[in-house]
Short mmCIF file of N, CA and C in Angstrom, two decimals:
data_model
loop_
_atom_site.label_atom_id
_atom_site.label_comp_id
_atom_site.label_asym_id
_atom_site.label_seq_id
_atom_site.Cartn_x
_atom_site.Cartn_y
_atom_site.Cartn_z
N UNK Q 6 -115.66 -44.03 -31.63
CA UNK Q 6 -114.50 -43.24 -32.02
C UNK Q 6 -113.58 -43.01 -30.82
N UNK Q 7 -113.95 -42.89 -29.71
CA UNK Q 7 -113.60 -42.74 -28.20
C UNK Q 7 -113.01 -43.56 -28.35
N UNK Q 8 -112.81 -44.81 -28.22
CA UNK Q 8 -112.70 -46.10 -28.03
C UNK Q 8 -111.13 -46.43 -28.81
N UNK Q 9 -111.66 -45.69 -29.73
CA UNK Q 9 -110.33 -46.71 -31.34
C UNK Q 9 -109.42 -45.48 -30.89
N UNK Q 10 -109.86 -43.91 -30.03
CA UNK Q 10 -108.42 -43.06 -30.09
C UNK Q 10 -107.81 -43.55 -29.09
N UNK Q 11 -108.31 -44.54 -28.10
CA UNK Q 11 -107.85 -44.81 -26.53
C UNK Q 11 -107.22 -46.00 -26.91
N UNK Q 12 -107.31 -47.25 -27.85
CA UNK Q 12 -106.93 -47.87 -28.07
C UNK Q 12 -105.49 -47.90 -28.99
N UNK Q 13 -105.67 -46.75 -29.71
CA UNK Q 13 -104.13 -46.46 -30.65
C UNK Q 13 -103.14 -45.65 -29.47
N UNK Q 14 -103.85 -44.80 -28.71
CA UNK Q 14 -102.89 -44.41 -27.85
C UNK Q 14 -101.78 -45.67 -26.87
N UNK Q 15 -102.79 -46.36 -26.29
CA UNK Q 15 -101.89 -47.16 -25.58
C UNK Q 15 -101.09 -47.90 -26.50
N UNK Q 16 -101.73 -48.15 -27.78
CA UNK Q 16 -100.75 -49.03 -28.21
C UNK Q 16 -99.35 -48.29 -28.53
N UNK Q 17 -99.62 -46.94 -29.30
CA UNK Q 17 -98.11 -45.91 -28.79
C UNK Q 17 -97.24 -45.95 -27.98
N UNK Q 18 -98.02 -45.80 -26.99
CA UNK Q 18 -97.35 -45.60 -25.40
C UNK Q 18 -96.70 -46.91 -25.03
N UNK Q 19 -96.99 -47.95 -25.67
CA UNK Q 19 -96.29 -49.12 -24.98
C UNK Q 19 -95.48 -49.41 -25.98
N UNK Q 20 -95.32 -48.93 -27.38
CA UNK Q 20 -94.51 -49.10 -27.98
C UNK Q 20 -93.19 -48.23 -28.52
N UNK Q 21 -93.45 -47.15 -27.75
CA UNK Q 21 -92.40 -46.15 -26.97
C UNK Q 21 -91.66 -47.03 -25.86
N UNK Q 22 -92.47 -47.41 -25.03
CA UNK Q 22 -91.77 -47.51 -23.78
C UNK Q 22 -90.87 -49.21 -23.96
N UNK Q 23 -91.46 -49.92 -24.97
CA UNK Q 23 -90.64 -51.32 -25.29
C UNK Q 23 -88.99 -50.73 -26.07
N UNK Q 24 -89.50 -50.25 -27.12
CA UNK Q 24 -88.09 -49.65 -27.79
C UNK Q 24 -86.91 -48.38 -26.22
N UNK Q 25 -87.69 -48.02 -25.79
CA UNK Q 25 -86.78 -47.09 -25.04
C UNK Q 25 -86.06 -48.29 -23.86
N UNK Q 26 -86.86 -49.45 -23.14
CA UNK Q 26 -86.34 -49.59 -22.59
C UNK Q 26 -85.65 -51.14 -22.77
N UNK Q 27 -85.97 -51.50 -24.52
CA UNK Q 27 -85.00 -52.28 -25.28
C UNK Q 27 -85.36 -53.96 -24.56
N UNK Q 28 -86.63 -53.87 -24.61
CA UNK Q 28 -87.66 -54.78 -24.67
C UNK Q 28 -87.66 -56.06 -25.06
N UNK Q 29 -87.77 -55.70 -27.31
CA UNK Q 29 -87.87 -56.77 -27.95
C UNK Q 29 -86.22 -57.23 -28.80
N UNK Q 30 -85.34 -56.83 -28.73
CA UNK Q 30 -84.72 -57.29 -29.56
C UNK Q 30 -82.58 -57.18 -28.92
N UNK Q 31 -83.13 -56.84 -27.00
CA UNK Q 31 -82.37 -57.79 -26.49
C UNK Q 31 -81.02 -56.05 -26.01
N UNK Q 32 -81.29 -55.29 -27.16
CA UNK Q 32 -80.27 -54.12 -27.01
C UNK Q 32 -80.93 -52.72 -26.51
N UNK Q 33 -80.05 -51.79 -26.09
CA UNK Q 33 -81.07 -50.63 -25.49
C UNK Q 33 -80.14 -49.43 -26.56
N UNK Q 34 -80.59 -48.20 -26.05
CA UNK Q 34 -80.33 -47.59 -26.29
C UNK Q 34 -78.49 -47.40 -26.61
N UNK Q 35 -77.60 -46.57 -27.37
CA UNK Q 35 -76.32 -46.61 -27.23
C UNK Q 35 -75.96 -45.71 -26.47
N UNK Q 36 -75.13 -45.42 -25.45
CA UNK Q 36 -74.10 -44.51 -24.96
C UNK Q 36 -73.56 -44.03 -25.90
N UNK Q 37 -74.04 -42.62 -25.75
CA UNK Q 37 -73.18 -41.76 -27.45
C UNK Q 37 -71.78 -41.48 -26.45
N UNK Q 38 -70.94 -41.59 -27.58
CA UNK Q 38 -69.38 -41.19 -27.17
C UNK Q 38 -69.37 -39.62 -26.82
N UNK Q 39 -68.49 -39.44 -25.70
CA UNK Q 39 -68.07 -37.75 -25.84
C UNK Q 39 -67.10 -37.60 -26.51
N UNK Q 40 -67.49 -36.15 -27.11
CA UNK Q 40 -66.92 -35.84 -27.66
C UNK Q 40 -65.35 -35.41 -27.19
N UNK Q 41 -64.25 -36.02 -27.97
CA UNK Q 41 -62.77 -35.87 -27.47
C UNK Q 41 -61.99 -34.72 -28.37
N UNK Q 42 -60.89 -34.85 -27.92
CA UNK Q 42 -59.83 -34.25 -28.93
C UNK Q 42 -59.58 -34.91 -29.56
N UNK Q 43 -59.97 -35.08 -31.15
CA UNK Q 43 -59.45 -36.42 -31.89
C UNK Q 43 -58.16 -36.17 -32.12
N UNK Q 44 -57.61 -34.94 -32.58
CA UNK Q 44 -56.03 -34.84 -32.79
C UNK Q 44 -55.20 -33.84 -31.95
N UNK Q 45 -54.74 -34.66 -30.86
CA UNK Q 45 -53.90 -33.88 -29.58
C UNK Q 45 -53.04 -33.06 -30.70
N UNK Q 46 -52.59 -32.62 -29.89
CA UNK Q 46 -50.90 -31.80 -30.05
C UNK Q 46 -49.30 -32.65 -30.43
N UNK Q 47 -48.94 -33.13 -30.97
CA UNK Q 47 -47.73 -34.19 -30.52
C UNK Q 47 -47.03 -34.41 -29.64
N UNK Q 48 -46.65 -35.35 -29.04
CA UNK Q 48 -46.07 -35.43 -28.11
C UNK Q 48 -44.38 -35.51 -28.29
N UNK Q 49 -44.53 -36.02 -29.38
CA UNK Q 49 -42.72 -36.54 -29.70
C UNK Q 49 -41.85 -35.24 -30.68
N UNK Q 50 -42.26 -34.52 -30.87
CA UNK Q 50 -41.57 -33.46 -31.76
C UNK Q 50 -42.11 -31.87 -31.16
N UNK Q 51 -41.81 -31.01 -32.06
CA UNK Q 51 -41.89 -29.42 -31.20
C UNK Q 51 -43.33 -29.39 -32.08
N UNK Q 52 -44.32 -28.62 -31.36
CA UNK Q 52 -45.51 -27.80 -32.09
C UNK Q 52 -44.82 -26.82 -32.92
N UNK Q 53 -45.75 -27.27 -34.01
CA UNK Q 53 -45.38 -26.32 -35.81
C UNK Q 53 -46.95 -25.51 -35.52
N UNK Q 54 -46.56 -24.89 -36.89
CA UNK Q 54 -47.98 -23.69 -36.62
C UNK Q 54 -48.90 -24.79 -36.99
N UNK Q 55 -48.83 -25.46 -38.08
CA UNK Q 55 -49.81 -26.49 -38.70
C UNK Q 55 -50.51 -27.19 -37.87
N UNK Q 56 -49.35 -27.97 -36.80
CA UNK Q 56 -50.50 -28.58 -35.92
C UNK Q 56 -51.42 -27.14 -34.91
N UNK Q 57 -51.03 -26.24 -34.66
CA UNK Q 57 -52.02 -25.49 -34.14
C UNK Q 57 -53.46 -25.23 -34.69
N UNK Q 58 -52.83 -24.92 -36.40
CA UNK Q 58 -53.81 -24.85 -36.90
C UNK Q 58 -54.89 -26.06 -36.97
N UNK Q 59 -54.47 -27.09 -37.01
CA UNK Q 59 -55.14 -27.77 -37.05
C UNK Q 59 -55.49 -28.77 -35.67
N UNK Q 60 -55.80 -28.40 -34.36
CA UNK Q 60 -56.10 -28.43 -33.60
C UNK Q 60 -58.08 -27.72 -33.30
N UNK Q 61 -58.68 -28.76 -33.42
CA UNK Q 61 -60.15 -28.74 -33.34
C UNK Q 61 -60.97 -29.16 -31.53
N UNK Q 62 -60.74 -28.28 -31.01
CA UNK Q 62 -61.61 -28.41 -29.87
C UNK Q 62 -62.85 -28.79 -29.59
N UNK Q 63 -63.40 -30.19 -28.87
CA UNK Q 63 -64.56 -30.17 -28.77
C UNK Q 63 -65.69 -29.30 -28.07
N UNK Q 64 -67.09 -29.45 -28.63
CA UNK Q 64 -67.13 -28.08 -28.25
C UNK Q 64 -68.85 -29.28 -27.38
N UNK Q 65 -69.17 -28.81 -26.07
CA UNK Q 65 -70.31 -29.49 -25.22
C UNK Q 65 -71.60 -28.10 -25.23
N UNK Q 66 -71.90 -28.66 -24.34
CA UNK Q 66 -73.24 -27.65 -24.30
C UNK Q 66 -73.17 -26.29 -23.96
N UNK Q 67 -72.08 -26.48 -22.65
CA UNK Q 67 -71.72 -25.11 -22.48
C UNK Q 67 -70.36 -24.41 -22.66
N UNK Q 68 -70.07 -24.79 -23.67
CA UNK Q 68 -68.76 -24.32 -24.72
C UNK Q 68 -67.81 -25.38 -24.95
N UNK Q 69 -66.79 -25.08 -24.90
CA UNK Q 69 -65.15 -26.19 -25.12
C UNK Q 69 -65.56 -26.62 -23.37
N UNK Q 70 -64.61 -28.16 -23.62
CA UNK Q 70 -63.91 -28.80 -22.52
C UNK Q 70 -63.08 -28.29 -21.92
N UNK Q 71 -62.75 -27.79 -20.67
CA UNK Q 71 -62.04 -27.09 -20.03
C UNK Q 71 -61.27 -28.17 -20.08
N UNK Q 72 -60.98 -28.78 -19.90
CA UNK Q 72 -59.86 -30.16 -19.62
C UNK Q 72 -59.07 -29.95 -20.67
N UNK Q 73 -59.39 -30.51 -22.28
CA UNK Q 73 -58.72 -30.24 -23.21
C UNK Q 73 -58.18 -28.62 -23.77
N UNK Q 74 -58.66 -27.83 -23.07
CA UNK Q 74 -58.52 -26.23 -23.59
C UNK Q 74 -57.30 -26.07 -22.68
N UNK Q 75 -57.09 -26.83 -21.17
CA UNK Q 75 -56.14 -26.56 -20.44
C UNK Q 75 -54.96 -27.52 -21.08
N UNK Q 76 -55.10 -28.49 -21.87
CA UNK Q 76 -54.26 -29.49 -21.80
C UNK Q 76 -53.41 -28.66 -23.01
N UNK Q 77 -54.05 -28.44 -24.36
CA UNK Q 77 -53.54 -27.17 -25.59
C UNK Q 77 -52.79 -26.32 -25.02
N UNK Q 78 -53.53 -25.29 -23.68
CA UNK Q 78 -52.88 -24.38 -23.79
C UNK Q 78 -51.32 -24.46 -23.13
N UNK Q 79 -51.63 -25.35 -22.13
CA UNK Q 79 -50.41 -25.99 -21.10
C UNK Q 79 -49.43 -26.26 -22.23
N UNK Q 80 -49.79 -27.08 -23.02
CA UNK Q 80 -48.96 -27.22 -24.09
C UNK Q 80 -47.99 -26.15 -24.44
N UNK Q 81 -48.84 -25.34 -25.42
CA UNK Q 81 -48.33 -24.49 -25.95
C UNK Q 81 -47.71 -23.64 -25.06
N UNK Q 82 -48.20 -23.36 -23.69
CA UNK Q 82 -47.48 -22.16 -22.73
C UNK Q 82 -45.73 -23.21 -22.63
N UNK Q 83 -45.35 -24.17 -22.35
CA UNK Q 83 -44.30 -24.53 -22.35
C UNK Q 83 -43.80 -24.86 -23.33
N UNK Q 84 -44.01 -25.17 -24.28
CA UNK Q 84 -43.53 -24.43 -26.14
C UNK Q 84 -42.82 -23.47 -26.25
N UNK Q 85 -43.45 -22.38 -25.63
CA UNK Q 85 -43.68 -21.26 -25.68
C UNK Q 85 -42.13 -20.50 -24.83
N UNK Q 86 -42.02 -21.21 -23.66
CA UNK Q 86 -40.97 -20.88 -22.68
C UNK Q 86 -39.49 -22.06 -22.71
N UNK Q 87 -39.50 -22.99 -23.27
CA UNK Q 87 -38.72 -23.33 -23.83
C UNK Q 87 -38.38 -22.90 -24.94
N UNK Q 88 -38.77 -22.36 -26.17
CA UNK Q 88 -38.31 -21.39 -27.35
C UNK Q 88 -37.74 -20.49 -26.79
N UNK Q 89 -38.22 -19.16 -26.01
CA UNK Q 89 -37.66 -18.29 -25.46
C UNK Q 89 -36.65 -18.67 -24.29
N UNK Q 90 -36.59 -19.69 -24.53
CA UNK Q 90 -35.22 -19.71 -23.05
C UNK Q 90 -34.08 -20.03 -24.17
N UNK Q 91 -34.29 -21.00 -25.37
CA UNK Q 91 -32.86 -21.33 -26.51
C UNK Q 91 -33.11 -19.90 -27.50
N UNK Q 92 -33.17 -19.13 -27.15
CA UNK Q 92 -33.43 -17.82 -28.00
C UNK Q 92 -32.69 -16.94 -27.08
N UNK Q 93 -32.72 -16.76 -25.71
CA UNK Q 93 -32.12 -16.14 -24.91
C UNK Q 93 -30.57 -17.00 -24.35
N UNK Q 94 -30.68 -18.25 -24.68
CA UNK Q 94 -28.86 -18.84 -24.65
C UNK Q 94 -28.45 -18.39 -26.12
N UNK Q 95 -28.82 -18.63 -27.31
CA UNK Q 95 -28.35 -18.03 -28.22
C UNK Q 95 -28.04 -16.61 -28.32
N UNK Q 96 -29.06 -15.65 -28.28
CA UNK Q 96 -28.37 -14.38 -27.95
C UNK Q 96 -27.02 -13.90 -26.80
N UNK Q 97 -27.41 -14.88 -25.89
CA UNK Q 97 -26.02 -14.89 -24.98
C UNK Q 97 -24.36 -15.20 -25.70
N UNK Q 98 -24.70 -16.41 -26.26
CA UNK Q 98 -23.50 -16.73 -27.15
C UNK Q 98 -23.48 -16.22 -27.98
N UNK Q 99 -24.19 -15.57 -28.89
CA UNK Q 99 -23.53 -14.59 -30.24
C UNK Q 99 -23.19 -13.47 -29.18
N UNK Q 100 -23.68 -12.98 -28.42
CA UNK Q 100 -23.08 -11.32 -27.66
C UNK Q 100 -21.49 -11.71 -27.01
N UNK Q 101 -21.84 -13.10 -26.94
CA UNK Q 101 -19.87 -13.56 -26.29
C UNK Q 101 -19.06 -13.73 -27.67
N UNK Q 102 -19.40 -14.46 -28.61
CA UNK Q 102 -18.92 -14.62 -29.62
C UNK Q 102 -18.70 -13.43 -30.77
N UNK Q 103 -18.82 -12.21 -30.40
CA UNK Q 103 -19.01 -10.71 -30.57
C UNK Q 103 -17.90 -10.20 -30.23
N UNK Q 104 -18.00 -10.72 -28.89
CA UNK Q 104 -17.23 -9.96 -27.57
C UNK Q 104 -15.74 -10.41 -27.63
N UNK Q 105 -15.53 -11.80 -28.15
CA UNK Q 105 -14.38 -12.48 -28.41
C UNK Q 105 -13.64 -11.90 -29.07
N UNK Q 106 -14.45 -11.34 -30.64
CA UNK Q 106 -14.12 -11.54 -31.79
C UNK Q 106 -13.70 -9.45 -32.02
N UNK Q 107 -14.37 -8.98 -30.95
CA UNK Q 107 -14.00 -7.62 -31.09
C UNK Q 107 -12.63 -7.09 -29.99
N UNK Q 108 -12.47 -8.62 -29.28
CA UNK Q 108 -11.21 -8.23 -28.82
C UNK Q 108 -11.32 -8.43 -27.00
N UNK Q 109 -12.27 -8.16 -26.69
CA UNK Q 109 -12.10 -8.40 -25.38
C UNK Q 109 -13.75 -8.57 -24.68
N UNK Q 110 -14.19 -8.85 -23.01
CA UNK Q 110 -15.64 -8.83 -22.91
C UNK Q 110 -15.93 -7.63 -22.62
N UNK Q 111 -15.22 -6.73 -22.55
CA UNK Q 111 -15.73 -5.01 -21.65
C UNK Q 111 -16.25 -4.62 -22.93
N UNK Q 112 -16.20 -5.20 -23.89
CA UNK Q 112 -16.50 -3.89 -25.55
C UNK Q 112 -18.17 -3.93 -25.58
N UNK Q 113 -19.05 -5.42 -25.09
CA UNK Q 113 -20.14 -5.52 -25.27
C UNK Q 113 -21.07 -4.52 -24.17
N UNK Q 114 -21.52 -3.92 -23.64
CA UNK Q 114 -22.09 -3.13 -22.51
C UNK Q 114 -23.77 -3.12 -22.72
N UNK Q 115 -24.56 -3.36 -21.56
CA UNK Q 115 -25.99 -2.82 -21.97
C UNK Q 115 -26.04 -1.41 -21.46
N UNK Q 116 -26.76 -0.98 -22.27
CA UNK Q 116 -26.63 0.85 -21.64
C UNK Q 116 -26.39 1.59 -22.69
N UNK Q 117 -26.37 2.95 -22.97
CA UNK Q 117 -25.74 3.78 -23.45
C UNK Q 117 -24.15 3.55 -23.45
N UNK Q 118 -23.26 4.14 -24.29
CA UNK Q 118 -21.66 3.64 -24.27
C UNK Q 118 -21.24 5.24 -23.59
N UNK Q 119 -20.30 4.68 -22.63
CA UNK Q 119 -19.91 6.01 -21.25
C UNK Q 119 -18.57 6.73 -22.08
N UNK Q 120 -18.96 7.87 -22.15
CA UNK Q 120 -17.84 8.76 -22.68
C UNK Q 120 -17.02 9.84 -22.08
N UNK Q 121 -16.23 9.74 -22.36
CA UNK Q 121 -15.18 10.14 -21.17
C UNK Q 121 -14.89 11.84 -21.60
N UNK Q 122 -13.88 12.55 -20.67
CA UNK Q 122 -14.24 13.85 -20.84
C UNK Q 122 -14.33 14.68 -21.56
N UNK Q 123 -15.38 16.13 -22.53
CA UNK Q 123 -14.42 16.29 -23.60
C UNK Q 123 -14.13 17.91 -22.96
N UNK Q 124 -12.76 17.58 -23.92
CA UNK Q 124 -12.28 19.38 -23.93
C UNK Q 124 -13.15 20.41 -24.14
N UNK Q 125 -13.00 21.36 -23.65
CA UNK Q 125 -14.20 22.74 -24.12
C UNK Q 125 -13.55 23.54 -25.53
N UNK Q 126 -14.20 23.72 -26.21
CA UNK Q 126 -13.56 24.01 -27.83
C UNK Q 126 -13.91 25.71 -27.34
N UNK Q 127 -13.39 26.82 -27.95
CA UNK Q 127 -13.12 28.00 -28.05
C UNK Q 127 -14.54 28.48 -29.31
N UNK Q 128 -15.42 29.34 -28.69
CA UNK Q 128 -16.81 29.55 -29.12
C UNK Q 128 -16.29 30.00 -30.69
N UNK Q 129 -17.06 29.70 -31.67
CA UNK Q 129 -16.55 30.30 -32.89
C UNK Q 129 -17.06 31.62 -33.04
N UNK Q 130 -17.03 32.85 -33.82
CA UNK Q 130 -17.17 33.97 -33.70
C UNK Q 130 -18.61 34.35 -34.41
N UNK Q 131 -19.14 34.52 -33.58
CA UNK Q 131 -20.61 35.08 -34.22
C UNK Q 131 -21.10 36.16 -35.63
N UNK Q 132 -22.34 35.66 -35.83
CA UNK Q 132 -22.32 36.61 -37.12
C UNK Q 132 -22.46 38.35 -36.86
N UNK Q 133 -22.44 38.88 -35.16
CA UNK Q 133 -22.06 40.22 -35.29
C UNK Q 133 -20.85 40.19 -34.62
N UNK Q 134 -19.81 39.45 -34.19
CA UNK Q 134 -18.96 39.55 -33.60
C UNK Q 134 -17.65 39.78 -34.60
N UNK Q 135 -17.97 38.62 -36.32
CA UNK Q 135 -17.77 39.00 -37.41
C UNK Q 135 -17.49 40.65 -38.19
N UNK Q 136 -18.37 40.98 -38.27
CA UNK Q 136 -18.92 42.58 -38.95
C UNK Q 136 -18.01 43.48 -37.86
N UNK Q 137 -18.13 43.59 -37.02
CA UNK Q 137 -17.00 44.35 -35.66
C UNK Q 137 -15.80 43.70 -36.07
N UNK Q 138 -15.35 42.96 -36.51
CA UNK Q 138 -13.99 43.02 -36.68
C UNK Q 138 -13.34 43.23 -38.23
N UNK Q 139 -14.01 43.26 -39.14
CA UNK Q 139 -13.99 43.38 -40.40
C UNK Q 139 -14.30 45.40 -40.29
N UNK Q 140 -15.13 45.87 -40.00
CA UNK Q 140 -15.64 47.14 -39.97
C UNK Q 140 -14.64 47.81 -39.40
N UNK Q 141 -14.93 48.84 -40.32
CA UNK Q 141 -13.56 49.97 -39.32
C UNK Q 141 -14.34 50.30 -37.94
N UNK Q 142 -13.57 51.53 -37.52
CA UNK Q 142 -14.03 51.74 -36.21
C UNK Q 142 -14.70 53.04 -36.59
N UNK Q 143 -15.48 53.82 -35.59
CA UNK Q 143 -16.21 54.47 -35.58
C UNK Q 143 -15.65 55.84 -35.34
N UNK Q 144 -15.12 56.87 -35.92
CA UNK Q 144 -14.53 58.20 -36.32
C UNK Q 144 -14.64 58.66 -34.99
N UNK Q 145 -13.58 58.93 -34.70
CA UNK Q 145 -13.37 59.91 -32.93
C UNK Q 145 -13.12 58.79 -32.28
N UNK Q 146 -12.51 57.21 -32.25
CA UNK Q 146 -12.02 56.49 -31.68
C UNK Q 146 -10.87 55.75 -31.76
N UNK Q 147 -10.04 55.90 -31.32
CA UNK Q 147 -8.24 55.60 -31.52
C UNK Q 147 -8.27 54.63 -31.95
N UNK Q 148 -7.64 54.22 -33.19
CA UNK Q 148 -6.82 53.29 -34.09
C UNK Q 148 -5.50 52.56 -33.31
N UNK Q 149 -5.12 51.46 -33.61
CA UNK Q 149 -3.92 50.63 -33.21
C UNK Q 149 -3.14 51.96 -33.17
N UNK Q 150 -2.46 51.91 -32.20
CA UNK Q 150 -0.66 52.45 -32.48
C UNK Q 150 -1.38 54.41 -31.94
N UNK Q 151 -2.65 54.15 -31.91
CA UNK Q 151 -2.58 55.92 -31.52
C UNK Q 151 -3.02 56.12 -30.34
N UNK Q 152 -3.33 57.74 -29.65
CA UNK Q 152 -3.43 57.46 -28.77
C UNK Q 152 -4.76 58.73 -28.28
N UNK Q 153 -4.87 58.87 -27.29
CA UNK Q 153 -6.16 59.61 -27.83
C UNK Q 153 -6.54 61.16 -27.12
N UNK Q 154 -6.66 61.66 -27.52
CA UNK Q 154 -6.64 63.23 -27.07
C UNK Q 154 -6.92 63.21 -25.59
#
């Protein structure tokens, strides 16, 4: 029994080691592909949300490819700053095209709008300042036109 387990073993062992090191039939093992970005970003048109969304990162042993995670985001960070730079010439030209159209460029201002001096208005008369002038006067105190003991 010794014998027949020592005998199936080697024959295992050598028939491991023919297939691994591609022995009988001329081919070895394949080089598995790494895993890529199968669908970049475009190159020829602007990133839509769609292609974001559909942007699939490969993912290795110890997370995403830094390579491709930098190449997306690089992407998108200059996407990103080219939008906001034709967003900030457009707002420039509608604030001129504003400015034209309301007559001159001083009308547009950033800031609060500066107001110039105002007159001081004359306090209106209070609700006892009211009642004292409507109310007679108080008995033992001279009336218009009199005069007083």
């Amino acid at each position: 029994m010794f014998w027949f387990l020592l005998i199936a073993m080697v024959v295992v062992v050598a028939a491991v080691t023919l297939v691994v090191v591609g022995g009988g039939d001329g081919g070895g093992l394949r080089d598995s592909e790494p895993d890529r970005l199968h669908d970049p970003l475009p190159e020829d048109r602007p990133v839509a949300r769609a292609d974001v969304d559909a942007v699939r990162l490969p993912v290795t042993v110890r997370g995403y490819r830094m390579n491709d995670v930098d190449d997306v985001l690089d992407r998108l960070g200059a996407e990103l700053a080219e939008r906001d730079a034709r967003i900030a010439e457009l707002e420039a030209a509608l604030a001129g095209a504003h400015a034209s159209a309301m007559g001159g460029p001083g009308l547009i201002q950033d800031g609060p709008p500066v107001l110039g001096p105002v007159a001081e208005a004359e306090p209106a008369p209070g609700p006892g300042d009211r009642e004292s002038a409507d109310a007679p006067e108080a008995p033992g105190t001279p009336q218009e036109g009199e005069e007083r003991p």
